[in-house]
Amino acid sequence: MPDAKPIKARLAELWRFRKPFDQVLPDDLDHAHIPPRVGPIWLSRAEKPSVVQQQTPVLITVHGFSATPFESHYLLDYLLDTHPQWQGARVMLGAHGSDIAEFRQASWQDWQAPLEQELAALLRLGYAHQTLIATSTGCALLLELLSRRAFPGVQKLVLIAPLVKPREKLVKLVSWARKAGVQAVANDFDPDWIRCWYRELPLHAVEQLHLLCSELQRLLKRGLHLPSELEILIVQSRGDRVVDPESAQILAQSLKHNQVEVLWLDSRWHLPILPRKDEPRENAIKDRVFARVDQFLSQSLPKWP
């Protein structure tokens, strides 16, 4: 999602993109060299698990809007390097990571479908100790799914910059902008990693994002009931320029039946889990997040026999 800007500047930008444009370059969607191309890992499509594997902790990552599994690539690698006996899976959201034409037409339910399919498959395969690590829009998709379908194997959630309220207020004007003939806006929120997202944000997709946020807000207002044994760690930057940091507080207050911890960070980045060149302070924050997530997962996950 674009960085927050004054509304007049955003309206001018919308008018500039009245006609379709294509800023998707051949080597976009994943960084060309660091990390290597990061695609999905569908654990459900691997060999049938043994009894031991069914009892081994599984970490499943879910990325955000217009991105790919690269978002939590470094965090997942750190956790699996630290605990080589654990298993990892990476979900690629529907209509992401391939053809921008598909992204221009897909609904948020289409984005969510691969996540639901993978969790359902892992449930059938008997994986008993699952942790979901989601970022941004991936958190919203995950919470909506868990609100209506039970997955007993899911024991913990790590929600990084969970999207409840976007900081970009322009999202609310999407319907008006589309009627005015605007097709898309440019994605510019993270210049360090811009090649890892779609550079074009079709307004159809932004409108779907707005609908997803509205649905999650409705669920939270009504009372979001998740399994009481589910433990949740929320990681939120105070300087997040994409998600309104109030989202973390709203979420924590709404999940009254769960053990919830909010880790607040004095970071200026939406995703404080990505390495930052020439920013030692931000990298120290990243290391702190990695250590806290590891501690959170290790406290009650079963030890390797």
mmCIF file of C-alpha atoms in Angstrom, residues 40-301:
data_model
loop_
_atom_site.group_PDB
_atom_site.id
_atom_site.type_symbol
_atom_site.label_atom_id
_atom_site.label_comp_id
_atom_site.label_asym_id
_atom_site.label_seq_id
_atom_site.Cartn_x
_atom_site.Cartn_y
_atom_site.Cartn_z
ATOM 1 C CA PRO A 40 5.557 -20.552 -2.031
ATOM 2 C CA ILE A 41 6.316 -23.735 -0.140
ATOM 3 C CA TRP A 42 3.203 -25.911 0.030
ATOM 4 C CA LEU A 43 3.862 -28.348 2.855
ATOM 5 C CA SER A 44 0.598 -30.109 2.053
ATOM 6 C CA ARG A 45 2.028 -31.185 -1.306
ATOM 7 C CA ALA A 46 5.067 -32.877 0.207
ATOM 8 C CA GLU A 47 5.176 -36.548 1.101
ATOM 9 C CA LYS A 48 2.651 -37.824 3.616
ATOM 10 C CA PRO A 49 4.031 -36.925 7.056
ATOM 11 C CA SER A 50 5.223 -39.537 9.498
ATOM 12 C CA VAL A 51 3.884 -39.638 13.050
ATOM 13 C CA VAL A 52 6.983 -37.764 14.213
ATOM 14 C CA GLN A 53 6.528 -35.090 11.539
ATOM 15 C CA GLN A 54 2.891 -34.642 12.537
ATOM 16 C CA GLN A 55 4.091 -33.696 16.021
ATOM 17 C CA THR A 56 6.888 -31.416 14.800
ATOM 18 C CA PRO A 57 6.231 -27.650 14.948
ATOM 19 C CA VAL A 58 5.271 -26.112 11.615
ATOM 20 C CA LEU A 59 5.729 -22.410 10.791
ATOM 21 C CA ILE A 60 3.470 -21.066 8.040
ATOM 22 C CA THR A 61 4.001 -17.565 6.657
ATOM 23 C CA VAL A 62 1.330 -15.426 4.994
ATOM 24 C CA HIS A 63 2.384 -12.282 3.118
ATOM 25 C CA GLY A 64 0.580 -9.019 2.476
ATOM 26 C CA PHE A 65 -1.072 -6.975 -0.257
ATOM 27 C CA SER A 66 0.731 -6.851 -3.630
ATOM 28 C CA ALA A 67 3.730 -8.774 -2.227
ATOM 29 C CA THR A 68 5.090 -12.338 -2.172
ATOM 30 C CA PRO A 69 6.478 -14.602 0.583
ATOM 31 C CA PHE A 70 9.708 -12.583 0.581
ATOM 32 C CA GLU A 71 8.211 -10.358 3.316
ATOM 33 C CA SER A 72 8.920 -12.884 6.066
ATOM 34 C CA HIS A 73 11.745 -14.679 4.237
ATOM 35 C CA TYR A 74 14.476 -13.531 6.626
ATOM 36 C CA LEU A 75 12.427 -14.225 9.753
ATOM 37 C CA LEU A 76 11.447 -17.723 8.630
ATOM 38 C CA ASP A 77 15.030 -18.568 7.658
ATOM 39 C CA TYR A 78 16.261 -17.358 11.054
ATOM 40 C CA LEU A 79 13.742 -19.507 12.915
ATOM 41 C CA LEU A 80 14.423 -22.618 10.843
ATOM 42 C CA ASP A 81 18.191 -22.147 11.144
ATOM 43 C CA THR A 82 17.792 -21.822 14.913
ATOM 44 C CA HIS A 83 15.486 -24.835 15.100
ATOM 45 C CA PRO A 84 16.413 -27.121 12.190
ATOM 46 C CA GLN A 85 13.959 -29.764 13.352
ATOM 47 C CA TRP A 86 10.998 -27.432 12.728
ATOM 48 C CA GLN A 87 9.195 -27.375 9.393
ATOM 49 C CA GLY A 88 8.362 -24.325 7.295
ATOM 50 C CA ALA A 89 5.700 -23.440 4.743
ATOM 51 C CA ARG A 90 5.107 -20.287 2.720
ATOM 52 C CA VAL A 91 1.651 -19.397 1.414
ATOM 53 C CA MET A 92 1.401 -17.335 -1.772
ATOM 54 C CA LEU A 93 -1.842 -15.370 -1.837
ATOM 55 C CA GLY A 94 -4.089 -15.806 -4.830
ATOM 56 C CA ALA A 95 -3.478 -13.452 -7.791
ATOM 57 C CA HIS A 96 -0.100 -12.459 -6.345
ATOM 58 C CA GLY A 97 3.439 -13.025 -7.536
ATOM 59 C CA SER A 98 2.740 -13.732 -11.184
ATOM 60 C CA ASP A 99 0.449 -11.871 -13.573
ATOM 61 C CA ILE A 100 -0.625 -8.288 -12.846
ATOM 62 C CA ALA A 101 -3.679 -8.848 -15.073
ATOM 63 C CA GLU A 102 -5.019 -11.398 -12.591
ATOM 64 C CA PHE A 103 -4.370 -9.021 -9.690
ATOM 65 C CA ARG A 104 -6.391 -6.334 -11.466
ATOM 66 C CA GLN A 105 -9.502 -8.529 -11.351
ATOM 67 C CA ALA A 106 -9.264 -10.719 -8.237
ATOM 68 C CA SER A 107 -11.351 -10.322 -5.086
ATOM 69 C CA TRP A 108 -9.976 -10.450 -1.554
ATOM 70 C CA GLN A 109 -11.626 -13.859 -1.264
ATOM 71 C CA ASP A 110 -9.465 -14.948 -4.219
ATOM 72 C CA TRP A 111 -6.382 -13.748 -2.340
ATOM 73 C CA GLN A 112 -7.446 -15.739 0.714
ATOM 74 C CA ALA A 113 -8.350 -19.003 -1.039
ATOM 75 C CA PRO A 114 -4.835 -20.577 -1.135
ATOM 76 C CA LEU A 115 -4.422 -19.901 2.594
ATOM 77 C CA GLU A 116 -7.677 -21.657 3.444
ATOM 78 C CA GLN A 117 -6.841 -24.557 1.148
ATOM 79 C CA GLU A 118 -3.388 -25.051 2.683
ATOM 80 C CA LEU A 119 -4.638 -24.930 6.273
ATOM 81 C CA ALA A 120 -7.440 -27.357 5.443
ATOM 82 C CA ALA A 121 -4.952 -29.735 3.820
ATOM 83 C CA LEU A 122 -2.565 -29.559 6.789
ATOM 84 C CA LEU A 123 -5.499 -30.285 9.090
ATOM 85 C CA ARG A 124 -6.348 -33.415 7.105
ATOM 86 C CA LEU A 125 -2.691 -34.489 7.189
ATOM 87 C CA GLY A 126 -2.637 -34.299 10.975
ATOM 88 C CA TYR A 127 -0.073 -31.547 11.661
ATOM 89 C CA ALA A 128 -0.772 -30.834 15.324
ATOM 90 C CA HIS A 129 1.479 -27.866 16.169
ATOM 91 C CA GLN A 130 1.100 -25.020 13.685
ATOM 92 C CA THR A 131 2.090 -21.368 14.021
ATOM 93 C CA LEU A 132 0.932 -18.749 11.525
ATOM 94 C CA ILE A 133 3.273 -15.808 10.898
ATOM 95 C CA ALA A 134 1.370 -13.173 8.931
ATOM 96 C CA THR A 135 2.215 -9.675 7.743
ATOM 97 C CA SER A 136 -0.103 -6.722 7.121
ATOM 98 C CA THR A 137 -2.996 -7.726 4.845
ATOM 99 C CA GLY A 138 -2.102 -11.362 5.431
ATOM 100 C CA CYS A 139 -3.147 -10.816 9.070
ATOM 101 C CA ALA A 140 -6.564 -9.506 8.030
ATOM 102 C CA LEU A 141 -7.128 -12.449 5.689
ATOM 103 C CA LEU A 142 -6.042 -14.894 8.384
ATOM 104 C CA LEU A 143 -8.238 -13.406 11.111
ATOM 105 C CA GLU A 144 -11.302 -13.348 8.873
ATOM 106 C CA LEU A 145 -10.693 -16.997 8.024
ATOM 107 C CA LEU A 146 -10.209 -18.067 11.654
ATOM 108 C CA SER A 147 -13.406 -16.231 12.619
ATOM 109 C CA ARG A 148 -15.512 -18.633 10.555
ATOM 110 C CA ARG A 149 -13.549 -21.880 10.375
ATOM 111 C CA ALA A 150 -11.742 -23.934 13.004
ATOM 112 C CA PHE A 151 -8.234 -25.265 12.488
ATOM 113 C CA PRO A 152 -7.366 -27.177 15.696
ATOM 114 C CA GLY A 153 -3.712 -27.561 14.743
ATOM 115 C CA VAL A 154 -3.155 -23.782 14.796
ATOM 116 C CA GLN A 155 -1.790 -22.940 18.247
ATOM 117 C CA LYS A 156 -0.080 -19.566 17.874
ATOM 118 C CA LEU A 157 -0.286 -16.455 15.722
ATOM 119 C CA VAL A 158 2.445 -13.912 15.060
ATOM 120 C CA LEU A 159 0.825 -10.843 13.509
ATOM 121 C CA ILE A 160 3.279 -8.290 12.133
ATOM 122 C CA ALA A 161 1.787 -4.880 11.302
ATOM 123 C CA PRO A 162 -1.756 -6.326 11.266
ATOM 124 C CA LEU A 163 -4.042 -4.342 8.994
ATOM 125 C CA VAL A 164 -7.272 -3.174 10.606
ATOM 126 C CA LYS A 165 -7.136 0.521 9.719
ATOM 127 C CA PRO A 166 -4.919 1.725 6.858
ATOM 128 C CA ARG A 167 -3.031 4.942 7.436
ATOM 129 C CA GLU A 168 -3.646 5.850 3.782
ATOM 130 C CA LYS A 169 -7.035 7.580 3.981
ATOM 131 C CA LEU A 170 -7.300 7.639 0.209
ATOM 132 C CA VAL A 171 -8.492 4.038 0.367
ATOM 133 C CA LYS A 172 -11.927 5.376 1.312
ATOM 134 C CA LEU A 173 -12.085 7.410 -1.917
ATOM 135 C CA VAL A 174 -11.425 4.489 -4.226
ATOM 136 C CA SER A 175 -15.009 4.142 -5.458
ATOM 137 C CA TRP A 176 -15.111 7.821 -6.359
ATOM 138 C CA ALA A 177 -11.725 7.638 -8.076
ATOM 139 C CA ARG A 178 -12.764 4.644 -10.189
ATOM 140 C CA LYS A 179 -15.892 6.491 -11.312
ATOM 141 C CA ALA A 180 -13.609 9.350 -12.343
ATOM 142 C CA GLY A 181 -11.751 6.969 -14.646
ATOM 143 C CA VAL A 182 -8.651 6.364 -12.525
ATOM 144 C CA GLN A 183 -7.175 2.905 -13.106
ATOM 145 C CA ALA A 184 -4.319 2.618 -10.607
ATOM 146 C CA VAL A 185 -1.844 4.337 -8.318
ATOM 147 C CA ALA A 186 1.882 3.794 -7.987
ATOM 148 C CA ASN A 187 3.262 1.738 -5.112
ATOM 149 C CA ASP A 188 5.944 3.800 -3.397
ATOM 150 C CA PHE A 189 5.838 2.973 0.305
ATOM 151 C CA ASP A 190 9.190 1.184 0.696
ATOM 152 C CA PRO A 191 11.919 2.419 -1.662
ATOM 153 C CA ASP A 192 14.468 -0.035 -0.252
ATOM 154 C CA TRP A 193 12.426 -3.029 -1.379
ATOM 155 C CA ILE A 194 10.130 -1.611 -4.056
ATOM 156 C CA ARG A 195 11.118 -4.274 -6.578
ATOM 157 C CA CYS A 196 9.554 -6.869 -4.302
ATOM 158 C CA TRP A 197 5.991 -5.612 -4.703
ATOM 159 C CA TYR A 198 3.784 -4.887 -7.676
ATOM 160 C CA ARG A 199 4.628 -1.320 -8.637
ATOM 161 C CA GLU A 200 1.116 -0.817 -9.949
ATOM 162 C CA LEU A 201 -1.722 -0.897 -7.439
ATOM 163 C CA PRO A 202 -4.923 -1.307 -9.467
ATOM 164 C CA LEU A 203 -7.800 0.567 -7.880
ATOM 165 C CA HIS A 204 -9.899 -2.572 -8.145
ATOM 166 C CA ALA A 205 -7.395 -4.269 -5.821
ATOM 167 C CA VAL A 206 -7.295 -1.258 -3.493
ATOM 168 C CA GLU A 207 -11.095 -1.309 -3.350
ATOM 169 C CA GLN A 208 -10.978 -4.998 -2.425
ATOM 170 C CA LEU A 209 -8.524 -4.099 0.334
ATOM 171 C CA HIS A 210 -11.016 -1.535 1.631
ATOM 172 C CA LEU A 211 -13.792 -4.150 1.612
ATOM 173 C CA LEU A 212 -11.572 -6.574 3.546
ATOM 174 C CA CYS A 213 -10.744 -3.928 6.158
ATOM 175 C CA SER A 214 -14.427 -3.056 6.501
ATOM 176 C CA GLU A 215 -15.319 -6.714 7.031
ATOM 177 C CA LEU A 216 -12.607 -7.195 9.658
ATOM 178 C CA GLN A 217 -13.649 -3.999 11.462
ATOM 179 C CA ARG A 218 -17.235 -5.277 11.506
ATOM 180 C CA LEU A 219 -16.109 -8.586 13.000
ATOM 181 C CA LEU A 220 -13.995 -6.857 15.644
ATOM 182 C CA LYS A 221 -16.809 -4.501 16.594
ATOM 183 C CA ARG A 222 -19.201 -7.423 16.970
ATOM 184 C CA GLY A 223 -16.604 -9.418 18.880
ATOM 185 C CA LEU A 224 -14.069 -11.656 17.207
ATOM 186 C CA HIS A 225 -14.118 -15.055 18.915
ATOM 187 C CA LEU A 226 -11.072 -17.208 18.289
ATOM 188 C CA PRO A 227 -10.241 -20.431 20.155
ATOM 189 C CA SER A 228 -9.364 -19.390 23.710
ATOM 190 C CA GLU A 229 -6.197 -21.513 23.744
ATOM 191 C CA LEU A 230 -4.776 -19.586 20.770
ATOM 192 C CA GLU A 231 -1.812 -17.399 21.821
ATOM 193 C CA ILE A 232 -1.127 -14.241 19.830
ATOM 194 C CA LEU A 233 1.915 -11.990 19.480
ATOM 195 C CA ILE A 234 1.343 -8.667 17.708
ATOM 196 C CA VAL A 235 4.376 -6.757 16.406
ATOM 197 C CA GLN A 236 3.769 -3.110 15.533
ATOM 198 C CA SER A 237 5.987 -0.163 14.577
ATOM 199 C CA ARG A 238 4.932 3.160 16.043
ATOM 200 C CA GLY A 239 6.143 4.895 12.881
ATOM 201 C CA ASP A 240 4.314 2.573 10.466
ATOM 202 C CA ARG A 241 3.422 4.607 7.367
ATOM 203 C CA VAL A 242 1.080 1.999 5.880
ATOM 204 C CA VAL A 243 -0.982 0.559 8.726
ATOM 205 C CA ASP A 244 -2.409 2.861 11.377
ATOM 206 C CA PRO A 245 -0.620 1.734 14.572
ATOM 207 C CA GLU A 246 -3.980 1.981 16.334
ATOM 208 C CA SER A 247 -4.806 -1.279 14.539
ATOM 209 C CA ALA A 248 -2.679 -3.237 17.010
ATOM 210 C CA GLN A 249 -4.464 -1.714 19.984
ATOM 211 C CA ILE A 250 -7.909 -2.307 18.457
ATOM 212 C CA LEU A 251 -7.031 -5.916 17.779
ATOM 213 C CA ALA A 252 -5.597 -6.572 21.234
ATOM 214 C CA GLN A 253 -8.652 -5.075 22.927
ATOM 215 C CA SER A 254 -11.059 -7.045 20.749
ATOM 216 C CA LEU A 255 -9.488 -10.453 21.363
ATOM 217 C CA LYS A 256 -10.643 -10.620 24.967
ATOM 218 C CA HIS A 257 -10.677 -14.406 25.145
ATOM 219 C CA ASN A 258 -7.068 -14.879 24.055
ATOM 220 C CA GLN A 259 -3.643 -14.341 25.557
ATOM 221 C CA VAL A 260 -2.350 -11.396 23.511
ATOM 222 C CA GLU A 261 0.982 -9.586 23.711
ATOM 223 C CA VAL A 262 1.763 -6.423 21.749
ATOM 224 C CA LEU A 263 5.419 -5.717 21.009
ATOM 225 C CA TRP A 264 5.676 -1.991 20.238
ATOM 226 C CA LEU A 265 8.696 -0.864 18.256
ATOM 227 C CA ASP A 266 10.256 2.566 17.768
ATOM 228 C CA SER A 267 10.703 1.859 14.068
ATOM 229 C CA ARG A 268 9.709 3.971 11.091
ATOM 230 C CA TRP A 269 9.113 0.999 8.813
ATOM 231 C CA HIS A 270 5.948 -0.916 8.027
ATOM 232 C CA LEU A 271 7.846 -4.219 8.079
ATOM 233 C CA PRO A 272 10.520 -4.106 10.809
ATOM 234 C CA ILE A 273 11.590 -7.650 9.889
ATOM 235 C CA LEU A 274 13.435 -6.660 6.709
ATOM 236 C CA PRO A 275 17.161 -5.790 6.807
ATOM 237 C CA ARG A 276 17.957 -2.137 6.152
ATOM 238 C CA LYS A 277 21.168 -1.101 4.477
ATOM 239 C CA ASP A 278 23.089 1.565 6.412
ATOM 240 C CA GLU A 279 20.470 1.678 9.200
ATOM 241 C CA PRO A 280 22.089 -0.031 12.209
ATOM 242 C CA ARG A 281 19.326 1.099 14.559
ATOM 243 C CA GLU A 282 16.610 -0.455 12.399
ATOM 244 C CA ASN A 283 18.639 -3.635 12.030
ATOM 245 C CA ALA A 284 18.959 -3.818 15.812
ATOM 246 C CA ILE A 285 15.167 -3.545 16.040
ATOM 247 C CA LYS A 286 14.853 -6.351 13.487
ATOM 248 C CA ASP A 287 17.147 -8.557 15.572
ATOM 249 C CA ARG A 288 15.056 -7.797 18.651
ATOM 250 C CA VAL A 289 11.891 -8.865 16.831
ATOM 251 C CA PHE A 290 13.504 -12.092 15.645
ATOM 252 C CA ALA A 291 14.612 -12.943 19.186
ATOM 253 C CA ARG A 292 11.193 -12.175 20.701
ATOM 254 C CA VAL A 293 9.346 -14.225 18.071
ATOM 255 C CA ASP A 294 11.724 -17.132 18.699
ATOM 256 C CA GLN A 295 11.129 -16.860 22.438
ATOM 257 C CA PHE A 296 7.358 -16.659 21.955
ATOM 258 C CA LEU A 297 7.324 -19.770 19.787
ATOM 259 C CA SER A 298 9.713 -21.732 21.975
ATOM 260 C CA GLN A 299 7.970 -21.159 25.293
ATOM 261 C CA SER A 300 5.166 -23.662 24.847
ATOM 262 C CA LEU A 301 5.789 -25.400 21.552
#
